[in-house]
XYZ file of C-alpha atoms in Angstrom:
601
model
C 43.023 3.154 -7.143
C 43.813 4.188 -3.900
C 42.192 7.502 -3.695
C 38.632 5.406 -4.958
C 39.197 2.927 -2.121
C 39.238 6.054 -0.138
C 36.901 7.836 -1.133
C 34.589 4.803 -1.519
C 35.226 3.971 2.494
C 34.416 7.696 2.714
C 31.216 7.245 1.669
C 30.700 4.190 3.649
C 31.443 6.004 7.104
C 29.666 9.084 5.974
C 26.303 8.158 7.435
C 27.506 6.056 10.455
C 30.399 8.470 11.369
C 28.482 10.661 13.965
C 27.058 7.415 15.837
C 30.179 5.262 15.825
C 30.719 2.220 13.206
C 27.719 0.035 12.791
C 26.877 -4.089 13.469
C 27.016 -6.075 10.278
C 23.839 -5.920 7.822
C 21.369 -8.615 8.906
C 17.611 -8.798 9.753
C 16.002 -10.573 12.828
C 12.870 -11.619 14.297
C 12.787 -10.569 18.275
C 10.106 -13.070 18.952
C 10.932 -12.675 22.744
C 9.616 -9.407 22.680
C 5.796 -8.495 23.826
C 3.872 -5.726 22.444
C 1.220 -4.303 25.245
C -1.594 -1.364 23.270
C -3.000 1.561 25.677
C -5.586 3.695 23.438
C -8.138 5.894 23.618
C -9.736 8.827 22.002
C -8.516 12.453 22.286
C -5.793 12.814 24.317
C -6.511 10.213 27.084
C -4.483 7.153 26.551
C -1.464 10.273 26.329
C -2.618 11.257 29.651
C -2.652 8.368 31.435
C 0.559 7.137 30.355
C 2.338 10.394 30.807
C 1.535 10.298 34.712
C 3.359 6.638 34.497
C 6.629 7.185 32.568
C 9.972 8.390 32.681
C 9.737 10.056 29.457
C 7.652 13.188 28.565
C 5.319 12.162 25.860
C 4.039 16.167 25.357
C 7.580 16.773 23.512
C 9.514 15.198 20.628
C 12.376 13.392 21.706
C 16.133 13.652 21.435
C 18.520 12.659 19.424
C 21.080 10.083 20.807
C 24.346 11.747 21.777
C 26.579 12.219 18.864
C 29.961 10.933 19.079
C 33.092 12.773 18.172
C 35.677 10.814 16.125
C 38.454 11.859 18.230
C 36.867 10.543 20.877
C 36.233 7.140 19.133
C 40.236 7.001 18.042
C 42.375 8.682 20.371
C 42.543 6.119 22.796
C 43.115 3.601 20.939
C 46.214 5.406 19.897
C 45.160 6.541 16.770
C 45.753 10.656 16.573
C 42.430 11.728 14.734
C 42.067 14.184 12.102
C 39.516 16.536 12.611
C 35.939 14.958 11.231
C 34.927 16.277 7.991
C 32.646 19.376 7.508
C 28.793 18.641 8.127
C 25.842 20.261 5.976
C 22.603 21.146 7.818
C 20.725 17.898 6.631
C 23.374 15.875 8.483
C 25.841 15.256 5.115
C 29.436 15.203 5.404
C 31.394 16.931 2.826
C 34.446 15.078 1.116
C 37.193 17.400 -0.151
C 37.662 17.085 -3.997
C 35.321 14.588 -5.073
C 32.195 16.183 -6.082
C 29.891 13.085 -7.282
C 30.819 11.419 -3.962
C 29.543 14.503 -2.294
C 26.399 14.482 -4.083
C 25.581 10.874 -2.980
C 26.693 11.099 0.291
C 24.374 14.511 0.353
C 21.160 11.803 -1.236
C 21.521 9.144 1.848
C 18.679 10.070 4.384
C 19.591 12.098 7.747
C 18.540 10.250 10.926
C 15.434 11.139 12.483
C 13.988 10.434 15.986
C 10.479 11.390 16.624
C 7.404 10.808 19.024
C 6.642 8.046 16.823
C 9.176 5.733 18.924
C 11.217 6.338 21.979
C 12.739 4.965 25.201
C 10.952 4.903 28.034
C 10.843 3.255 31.859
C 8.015 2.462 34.439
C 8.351 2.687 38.204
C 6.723 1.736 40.882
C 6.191 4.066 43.851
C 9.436 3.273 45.680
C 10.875 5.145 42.129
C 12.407 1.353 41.340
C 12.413 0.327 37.585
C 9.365 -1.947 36.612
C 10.638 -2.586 33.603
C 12.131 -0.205 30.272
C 10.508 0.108 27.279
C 9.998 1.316 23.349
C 6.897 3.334 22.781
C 5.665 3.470 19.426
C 2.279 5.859 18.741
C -0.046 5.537 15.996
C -3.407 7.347 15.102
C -5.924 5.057 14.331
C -8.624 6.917 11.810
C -12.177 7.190 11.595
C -12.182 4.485 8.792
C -10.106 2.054 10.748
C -6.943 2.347 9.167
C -3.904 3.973 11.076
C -1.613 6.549 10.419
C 2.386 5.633 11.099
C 2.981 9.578 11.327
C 3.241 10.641 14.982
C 3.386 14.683 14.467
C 2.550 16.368 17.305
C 1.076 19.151 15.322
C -1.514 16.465 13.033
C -4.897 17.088 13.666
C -7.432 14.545 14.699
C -11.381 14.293 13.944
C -12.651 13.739 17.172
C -13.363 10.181 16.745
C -9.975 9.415 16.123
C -7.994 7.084 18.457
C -4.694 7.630 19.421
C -2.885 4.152 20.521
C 0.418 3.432 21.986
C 2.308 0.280 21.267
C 4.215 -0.916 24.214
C 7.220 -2.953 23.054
C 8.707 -4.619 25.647
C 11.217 -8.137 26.716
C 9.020 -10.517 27.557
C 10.331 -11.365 30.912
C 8.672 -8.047 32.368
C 5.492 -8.247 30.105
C 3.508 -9.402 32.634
C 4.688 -7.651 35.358
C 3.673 -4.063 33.491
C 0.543 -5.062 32.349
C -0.747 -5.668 36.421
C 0.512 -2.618 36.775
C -1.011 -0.575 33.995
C -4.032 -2.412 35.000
C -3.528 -1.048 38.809
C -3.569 2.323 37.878
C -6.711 2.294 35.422
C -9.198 3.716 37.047
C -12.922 2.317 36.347
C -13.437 5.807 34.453
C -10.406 5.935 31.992
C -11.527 5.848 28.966
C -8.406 4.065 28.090
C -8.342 0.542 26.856
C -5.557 -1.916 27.617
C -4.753 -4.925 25.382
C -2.356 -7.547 25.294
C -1.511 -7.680 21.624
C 1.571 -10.194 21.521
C -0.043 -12.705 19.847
C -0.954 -10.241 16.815
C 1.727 -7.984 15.909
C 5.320 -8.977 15.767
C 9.108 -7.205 16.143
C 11.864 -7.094 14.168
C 15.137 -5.767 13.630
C 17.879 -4.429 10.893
C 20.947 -3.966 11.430
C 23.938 -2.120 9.039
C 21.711 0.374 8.028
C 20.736 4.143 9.113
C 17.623 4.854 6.806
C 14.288 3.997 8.485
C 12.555 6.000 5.581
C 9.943 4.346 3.357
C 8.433 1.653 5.415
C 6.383 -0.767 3.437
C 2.739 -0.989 3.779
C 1.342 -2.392 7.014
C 4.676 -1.711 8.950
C 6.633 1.072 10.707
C 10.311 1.753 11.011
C 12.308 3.957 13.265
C 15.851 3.919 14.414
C 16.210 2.637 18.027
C 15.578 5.684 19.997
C 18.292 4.428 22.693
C 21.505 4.465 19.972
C 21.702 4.378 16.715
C 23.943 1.266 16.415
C 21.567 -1.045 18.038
C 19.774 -1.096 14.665
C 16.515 0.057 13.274
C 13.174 -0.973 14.777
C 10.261 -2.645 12.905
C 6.714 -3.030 14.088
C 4.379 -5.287 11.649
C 0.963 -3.902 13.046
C -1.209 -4.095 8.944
C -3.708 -6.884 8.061
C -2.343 -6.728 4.557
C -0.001 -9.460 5.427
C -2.598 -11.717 7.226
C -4.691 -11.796 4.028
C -1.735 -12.874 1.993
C -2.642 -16.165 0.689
C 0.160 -16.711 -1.671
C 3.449 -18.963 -1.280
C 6.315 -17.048 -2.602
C 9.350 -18.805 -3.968
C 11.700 -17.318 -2.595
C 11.318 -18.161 1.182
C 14.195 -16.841 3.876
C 14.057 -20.993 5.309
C 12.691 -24.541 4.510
C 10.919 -24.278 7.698
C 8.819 -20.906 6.675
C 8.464 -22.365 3.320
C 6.498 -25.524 4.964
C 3.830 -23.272 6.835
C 0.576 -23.989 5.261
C -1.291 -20.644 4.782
C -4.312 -21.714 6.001
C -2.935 -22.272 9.504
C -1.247 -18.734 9.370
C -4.860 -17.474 8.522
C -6.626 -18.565 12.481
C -5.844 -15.563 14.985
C -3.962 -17.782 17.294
C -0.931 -17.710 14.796
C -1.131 -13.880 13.109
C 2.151 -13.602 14.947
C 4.188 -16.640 12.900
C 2.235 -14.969 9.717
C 3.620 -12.020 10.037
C 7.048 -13.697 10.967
C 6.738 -15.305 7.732
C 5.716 -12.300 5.526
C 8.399 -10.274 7.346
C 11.552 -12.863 6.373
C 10.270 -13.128 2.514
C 10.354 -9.192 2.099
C 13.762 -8.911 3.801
C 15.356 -12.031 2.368
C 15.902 -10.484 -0.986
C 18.546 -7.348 0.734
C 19.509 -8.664 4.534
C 20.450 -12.071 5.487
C 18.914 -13.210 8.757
C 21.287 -13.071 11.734
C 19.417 -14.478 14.877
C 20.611 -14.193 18.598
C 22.327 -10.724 17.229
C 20.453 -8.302 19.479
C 21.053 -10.227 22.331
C 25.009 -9.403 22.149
C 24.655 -6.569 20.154
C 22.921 -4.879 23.235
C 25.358 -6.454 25.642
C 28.462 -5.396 23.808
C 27.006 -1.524 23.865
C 26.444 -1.928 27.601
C 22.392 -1.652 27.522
C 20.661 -3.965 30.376
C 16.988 -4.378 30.023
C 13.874 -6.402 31.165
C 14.766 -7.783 34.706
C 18.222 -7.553 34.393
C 17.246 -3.847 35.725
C 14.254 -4.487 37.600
C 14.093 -3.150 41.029
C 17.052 -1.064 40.250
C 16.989 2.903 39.949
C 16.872 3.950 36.883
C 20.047 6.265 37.086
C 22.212 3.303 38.033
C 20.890 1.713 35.145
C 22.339 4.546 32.837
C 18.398 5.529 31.320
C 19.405 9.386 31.440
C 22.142 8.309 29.034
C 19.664 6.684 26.615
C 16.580 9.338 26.833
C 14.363 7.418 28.712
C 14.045 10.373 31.173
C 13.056 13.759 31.373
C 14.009 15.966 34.057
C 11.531 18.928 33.200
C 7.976 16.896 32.864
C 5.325 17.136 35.408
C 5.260 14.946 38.069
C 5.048 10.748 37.486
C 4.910 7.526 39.470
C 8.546 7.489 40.789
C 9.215 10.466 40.236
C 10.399 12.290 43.672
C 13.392 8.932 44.036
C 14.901 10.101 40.214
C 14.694 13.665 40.972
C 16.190 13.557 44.359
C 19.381 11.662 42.746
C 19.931 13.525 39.820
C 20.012 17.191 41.329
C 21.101 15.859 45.057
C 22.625 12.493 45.401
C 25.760 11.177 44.557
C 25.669 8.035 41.828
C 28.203 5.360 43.324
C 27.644 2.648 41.152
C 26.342 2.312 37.341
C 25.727 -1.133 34.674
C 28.966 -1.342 32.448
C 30.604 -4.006 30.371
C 33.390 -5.875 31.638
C 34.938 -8.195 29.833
C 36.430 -11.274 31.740
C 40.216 -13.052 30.678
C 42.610 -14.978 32.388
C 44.878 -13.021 34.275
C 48.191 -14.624 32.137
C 46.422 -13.140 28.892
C 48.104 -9.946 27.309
C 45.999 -6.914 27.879
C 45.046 -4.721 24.369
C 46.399 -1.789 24.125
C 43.598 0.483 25.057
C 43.371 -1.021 28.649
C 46.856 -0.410 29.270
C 46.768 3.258 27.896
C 43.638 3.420 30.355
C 45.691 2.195 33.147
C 48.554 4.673 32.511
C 46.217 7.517 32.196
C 45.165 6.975 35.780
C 48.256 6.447 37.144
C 49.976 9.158 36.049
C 46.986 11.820 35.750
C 45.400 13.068 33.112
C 47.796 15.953 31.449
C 50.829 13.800 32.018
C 49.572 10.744 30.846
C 48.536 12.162 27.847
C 52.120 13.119 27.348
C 53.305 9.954 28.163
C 50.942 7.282 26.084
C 50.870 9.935 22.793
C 54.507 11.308 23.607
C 54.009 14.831 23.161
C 56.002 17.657 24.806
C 56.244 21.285 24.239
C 57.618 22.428 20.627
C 60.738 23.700 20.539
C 61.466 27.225 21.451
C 63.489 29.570 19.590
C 66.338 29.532 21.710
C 66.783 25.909 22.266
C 66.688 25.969 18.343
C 69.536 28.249 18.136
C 71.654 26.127 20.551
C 70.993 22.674 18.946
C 72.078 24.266 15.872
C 74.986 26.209 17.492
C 76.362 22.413 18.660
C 75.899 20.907 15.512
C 72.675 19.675 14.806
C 70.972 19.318 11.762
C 68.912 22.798 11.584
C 66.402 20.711 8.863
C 65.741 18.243 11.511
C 64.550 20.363 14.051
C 62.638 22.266 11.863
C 61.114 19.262 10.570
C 60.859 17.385 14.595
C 59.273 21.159 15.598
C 56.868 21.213 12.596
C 55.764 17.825 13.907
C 54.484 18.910 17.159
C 53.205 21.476 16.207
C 50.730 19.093 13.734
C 50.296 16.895 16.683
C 49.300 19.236 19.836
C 46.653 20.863 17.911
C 44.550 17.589 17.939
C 45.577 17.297 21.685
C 44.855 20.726 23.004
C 42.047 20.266 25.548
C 41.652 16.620 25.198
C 40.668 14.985 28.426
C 40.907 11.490 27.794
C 38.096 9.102 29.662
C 39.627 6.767 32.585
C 38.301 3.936 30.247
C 38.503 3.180 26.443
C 36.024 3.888 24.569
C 34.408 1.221 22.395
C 31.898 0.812 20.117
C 30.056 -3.208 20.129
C 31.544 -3.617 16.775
C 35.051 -2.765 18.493
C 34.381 -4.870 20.810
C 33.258 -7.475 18.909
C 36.354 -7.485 16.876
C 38.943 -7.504 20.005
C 37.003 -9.842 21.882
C 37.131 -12.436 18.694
C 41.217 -11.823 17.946
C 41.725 -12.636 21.837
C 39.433 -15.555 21.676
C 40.978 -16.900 18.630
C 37.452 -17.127 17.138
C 38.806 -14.977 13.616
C 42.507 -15.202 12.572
C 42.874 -11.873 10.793
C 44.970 -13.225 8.555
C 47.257 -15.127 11.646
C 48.051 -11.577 12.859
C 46.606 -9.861 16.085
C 47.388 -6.573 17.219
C 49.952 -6.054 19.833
C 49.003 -5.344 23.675
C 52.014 -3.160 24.125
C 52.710 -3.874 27.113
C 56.527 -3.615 28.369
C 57.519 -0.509 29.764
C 57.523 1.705 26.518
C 54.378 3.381 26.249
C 54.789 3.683 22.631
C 55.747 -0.271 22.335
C 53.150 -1.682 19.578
C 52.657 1.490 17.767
C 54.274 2.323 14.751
C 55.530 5.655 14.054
C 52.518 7.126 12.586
C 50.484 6.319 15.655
C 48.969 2.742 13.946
C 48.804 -0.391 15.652
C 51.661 -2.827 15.125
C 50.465 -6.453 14.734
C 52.707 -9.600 15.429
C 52.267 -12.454 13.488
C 51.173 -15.889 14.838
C 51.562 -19.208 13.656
C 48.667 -21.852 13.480
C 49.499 -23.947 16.127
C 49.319 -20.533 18.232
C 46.106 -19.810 16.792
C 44.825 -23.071 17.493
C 45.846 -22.958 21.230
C 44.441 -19.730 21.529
C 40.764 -20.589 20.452
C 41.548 -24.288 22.585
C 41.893 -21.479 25.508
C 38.975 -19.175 24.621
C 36.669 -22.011 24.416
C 37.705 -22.816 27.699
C 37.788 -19.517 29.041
C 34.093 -18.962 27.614
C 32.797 -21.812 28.930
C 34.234 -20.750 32.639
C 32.449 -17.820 32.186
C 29.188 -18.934 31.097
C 29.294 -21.487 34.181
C 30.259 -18.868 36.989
C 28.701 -15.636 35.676
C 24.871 -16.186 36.728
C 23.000 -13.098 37.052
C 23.453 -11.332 41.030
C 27.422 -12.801 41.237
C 29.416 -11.092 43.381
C 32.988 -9.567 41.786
C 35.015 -9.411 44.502
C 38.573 -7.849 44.158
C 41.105 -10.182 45.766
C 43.593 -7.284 46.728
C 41.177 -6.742 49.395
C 38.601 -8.897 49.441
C 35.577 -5.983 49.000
C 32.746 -6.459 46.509
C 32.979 -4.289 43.879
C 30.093 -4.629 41.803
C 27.022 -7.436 40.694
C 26.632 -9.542 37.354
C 22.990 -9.099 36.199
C 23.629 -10.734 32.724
C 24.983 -13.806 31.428
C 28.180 -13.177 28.876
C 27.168 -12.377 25.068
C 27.175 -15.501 23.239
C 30.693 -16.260 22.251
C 32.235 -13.814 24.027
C 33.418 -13.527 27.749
C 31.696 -9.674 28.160
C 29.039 -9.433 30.551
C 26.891 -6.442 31.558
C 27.625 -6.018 35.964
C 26.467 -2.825 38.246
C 29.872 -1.800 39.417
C 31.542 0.606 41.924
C 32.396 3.927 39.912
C 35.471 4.566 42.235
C 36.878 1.410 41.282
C 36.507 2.266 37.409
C 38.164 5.746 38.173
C 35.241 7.206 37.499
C 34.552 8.883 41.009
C 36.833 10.349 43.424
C 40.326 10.695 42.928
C 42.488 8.068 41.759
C 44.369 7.594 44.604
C 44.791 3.862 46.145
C 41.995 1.766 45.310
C 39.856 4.869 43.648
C 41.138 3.328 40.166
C 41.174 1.016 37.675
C 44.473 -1.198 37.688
C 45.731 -3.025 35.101
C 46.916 -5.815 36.668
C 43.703 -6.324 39.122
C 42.425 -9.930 39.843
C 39.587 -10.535 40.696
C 37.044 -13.520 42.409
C 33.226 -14.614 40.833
C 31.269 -15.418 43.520
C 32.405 -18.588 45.116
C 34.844 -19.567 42.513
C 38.568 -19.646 43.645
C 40.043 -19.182 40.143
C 41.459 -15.378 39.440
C 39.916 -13.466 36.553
C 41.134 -9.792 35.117
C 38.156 -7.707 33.985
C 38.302 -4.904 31.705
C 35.750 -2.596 31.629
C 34.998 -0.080 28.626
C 32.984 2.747 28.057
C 30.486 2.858 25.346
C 30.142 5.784 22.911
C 26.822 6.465 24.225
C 28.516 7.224 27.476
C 28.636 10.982 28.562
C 32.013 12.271 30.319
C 31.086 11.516 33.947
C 31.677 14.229 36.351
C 34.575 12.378 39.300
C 32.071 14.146 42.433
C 28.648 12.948 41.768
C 28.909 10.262 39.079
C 26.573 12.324 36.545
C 27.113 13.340 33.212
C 29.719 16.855 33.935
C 28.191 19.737 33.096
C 31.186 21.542 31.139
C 30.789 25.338 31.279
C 31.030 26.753 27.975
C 34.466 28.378 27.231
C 34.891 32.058 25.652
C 38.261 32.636 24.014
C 38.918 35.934 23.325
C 40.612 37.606 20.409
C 43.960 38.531 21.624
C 43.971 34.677 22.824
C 43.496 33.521 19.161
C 45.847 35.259 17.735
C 48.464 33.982 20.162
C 47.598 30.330 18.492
């Protein structure tokens, strides 16, 4: 029974193992979103917007960084096994279990194409107008539109090519004065504000954008896979829809009157409607998830990043820029600080407790790593140390010992170094927004986990909360601790919400410097806020030598407030390895081992 659970879990993590673990299935309606349409015939609405983006819209795309499972684990204290063997189409092979092999070979690799990616708009200081999602469609001869975005489909030459602009409404206005700006009076571009009659949606739980229903199109989000897949409702087929299914996803939908839906001024509830009666029957509808979903993974958008450069705001990371298009609005700013300048300070999530809370274990494994180094606090948090050597053998058995248990103790090392060798742990856990969902909740009190939460470790053994096979210990609660503890989070959440107004000032009371800016309000329910922070205070640039570092026991000021906080920042799996001199993603040189090296292994 065991080996089914397994292999059934397998199965499960096959297709979300390369992007980290995915949100919770649920649909949702992101009616704060505004969709903005450039089009024109030929290649002219490509043209214009290519001379105004970040992104170059003459190649496909690529793929969000993949993330390595012993990245994901390690830190946390779990040793990983290597990740199973991949196929060519993106599978992962399970030893021994052929049927789950052939359905885990069925489920759909993940594509990103021109049909949607990231973007960003500048203005001519190179200062972010506002980020975007650009979704392109070929509208046909006979009116209809084709949801395939091939660079190599031909078009008649009456054809109209039309981008879809999908953008937070706080900003919408803002980039439409400015696309407006830069048409000249002989574009032959056309730009429309088409809120009003197409709508946005999103699914979460699920990696398979494939077979998008009539009148709709589907991609993942271009920025990370986790953050869902995208939907666009752009047919009339829905509009014309004059019939009042029974199953309804509310009492409120199910009360529309048709007729209503039918005027132009309310297309957009129609299609709201039509869109929460197909998904109804497979997701159940989760509002308000993007919002934290987003936060949790560390992605700031709309005017949260306004006026900001767009390498502070981490848009290399998420392939919203290319570094090899012609030139763009902006462009001379983001080129000057990718290949000269020095990035001091980048958007992260922190999350915010009270400085008498215990700190999980992957913050204080962060904090040891930096104090010690690298290479020996490796050693330290995963306790590994050379195997033993052939003479030490011989003298531990001379004096008595046990020659089976050093055999055994050495043949344990050597399992464990393996998985170690070359390993550069990051300054800062790793997490994905489900992880940090899930400690964020056990801290708060808001789930019990069975009255159990896991231990912070955080006495002076680094191994204190682990169990022998490198597991996290839990410690057991009782109810009147669990009921204090979501008493306190309530509290603590409410603190937060009050205080941490976007453009705060964290200021670290050991000496009294600002070290970074809140530009979002927390997630709902949670105290984790997106901030633009220092990178030398994260460990992330320079050396980590006096205040160049994270600390575990900081405290820290917001704005005005006189209360000490501890924040506790995290890195998200999107995140590159930052290079400690400029801030960038490091460049690793590739390595060439040669044969008289491998053999020594």
């Amino acid at each position: 029974m065991a080996s089914k659970a397994a292999a059934a879990a397998a199965a499960a993590a096959a297709a979300s193992s390369k992007y980290g673990p995915l949100w919770g299935r649920g649909y949702e309606t992101l009616s704060n979103r505004r969709i903005l349409s450039v089009s024109g015939t030929f290649d002219h609405a490509t043209s214009y917007l290519q001379g105004l983006v970040t992104s170059d819209l003459l190649s496909e795309p690529k793929a969000p960084r993949e993330e390595s499972m012993e990245n994901v684990h390690t830190l946390s204290g779990v040793v990983a096994s290597p990740p199973p063997a991949s196929s060519d189409e993106g599978a992962v092979a399970v030893d021994g279990d052929t049927k789950l092999n052939e359905k885990i070979a069925s489920i759909p690799p993940v594509r990103f194409t021109s049909q949607l990616r990231s973007t960003c708009f500048l203005d001519h200081r190179g200062r972010i107008l506002t980020d975007a999602l650009l979704w392109k469609r070929t509208l046909l001869d006979n009116g209809s539109s084709s949801n395939t975005a091939s660079s190599t489909t031909t078009t008649s030459s009456k054809s109209t090519t039309e981008y879809l602009i999908d953008i937070p409404g706080n900003t919408a206005d803002l980039l439409l004065s400015h696309l407006n700006q830069h048409k000249l009076r002989r574009s032959k571009i056309k730009l429309v504000d088409k809120s009003n009659e197409l709508s946005v949606h999103a699914v979460y739980g699920t990696l398979n954008a494939t077979g998008a229903p009539e009148g709709y199109m589907a991609a993942m989000d271009p920025r990370h896979p986790s953050l869902g897949m995208r939907i666009l409702s752009v047919g009339d087929e829905m509009l014309n829809d004059k019939s009042n299914p029974n199953n309804v996803a509310s009492s409120e939908s199910a009360s529309i009157d048709n007729d209503a839906l039918s005027t132009s001024s309310n297309k957009r509830q129609q299609r709201h409607h039509h869109f929460e009666t197909l998904m109804n029957n497979f997701f159940p509808p989760v509002p308000g998830t993007y919002s934290v979903l987003r936060k949790l993974s560390g992605i700031a958008e709309g005017d949260e990043i306004t006026s900001k450069t767009p390498l502070e705001c981490n848009q290399e990371f998420l392939n919203a820029i290319s570094f090899s298009k012609g030139c763009y609005l902006g462009q001379e700013l983001t080129a000057r600080s990718q290949y000269v300048g020095v990035i001091r300070k980048r958007i992260v999530p922190i999350m915010i407790v009270d400085v008498d809370m215990e700190v999980p274990k992957p913050w204080v494994m962060a904090s040891m790593i930096q104090d010690l180094g690298e290479k020996d606090g490796v050693e330290k948090v995963f306790g590994t140390i050379k195997t033993v050597g052939e003479e030490e053998e011989r003298k531990m058995k001379s004096e008595g010992n046990d020659g089976n248990e050093v055999e055994e103790e050495t043949t344990e090392k050597k399992k464990r170094l393996p998985q170690l060798a070359g390993y550069i742990p990051p300054p800062l856990p790793r997490i994905s927004a489900a992880g940090a969902g899930s400690i964020v909740s056990m801290m708060m009190g808001s789930v019990n986990m069975q009255h159990e939460l896991p231990s912070s470790g955080g006495g002076a053994n680094p191994q204190e909360g682990m169990s022998v096979n490198g597991e996290p210990q839990h410690e057991t609660i009782t109810e009147e601790q669990l009921v204090k503890l979501q008493v306190s989070g309530e509290q603590l959440q409410a603190e937060i919400k009050e205080l941490a107004t976007p453009g705060t000032s964290i200021i670290d009371k050991k000496d009294g410097k600002t070290i970074g800016k809140i530009i979002s309000s927390p997630a709902s329910g949670t105290t984790v806020l997106l901030a633009q922070m220092r990178l030398d205070r994260l460990g992330l640039l320079g050396t980590n030598d006096g205040p160049n570092k994270w600390s575990l026991t900081n405290k820290i000021l917001i704005g005005e407030s006189t209360k000490e906080y501890r924040y506790l920042p995290y890195l998200p799996l999107w995140w590159p390895e930052i290079d400690k001199e400029t801030g960038k993603e490091k460049i690793v040189d590739e390595v060439v081992v040669e044969e008289d090296e491998l053999e020594g292994l």
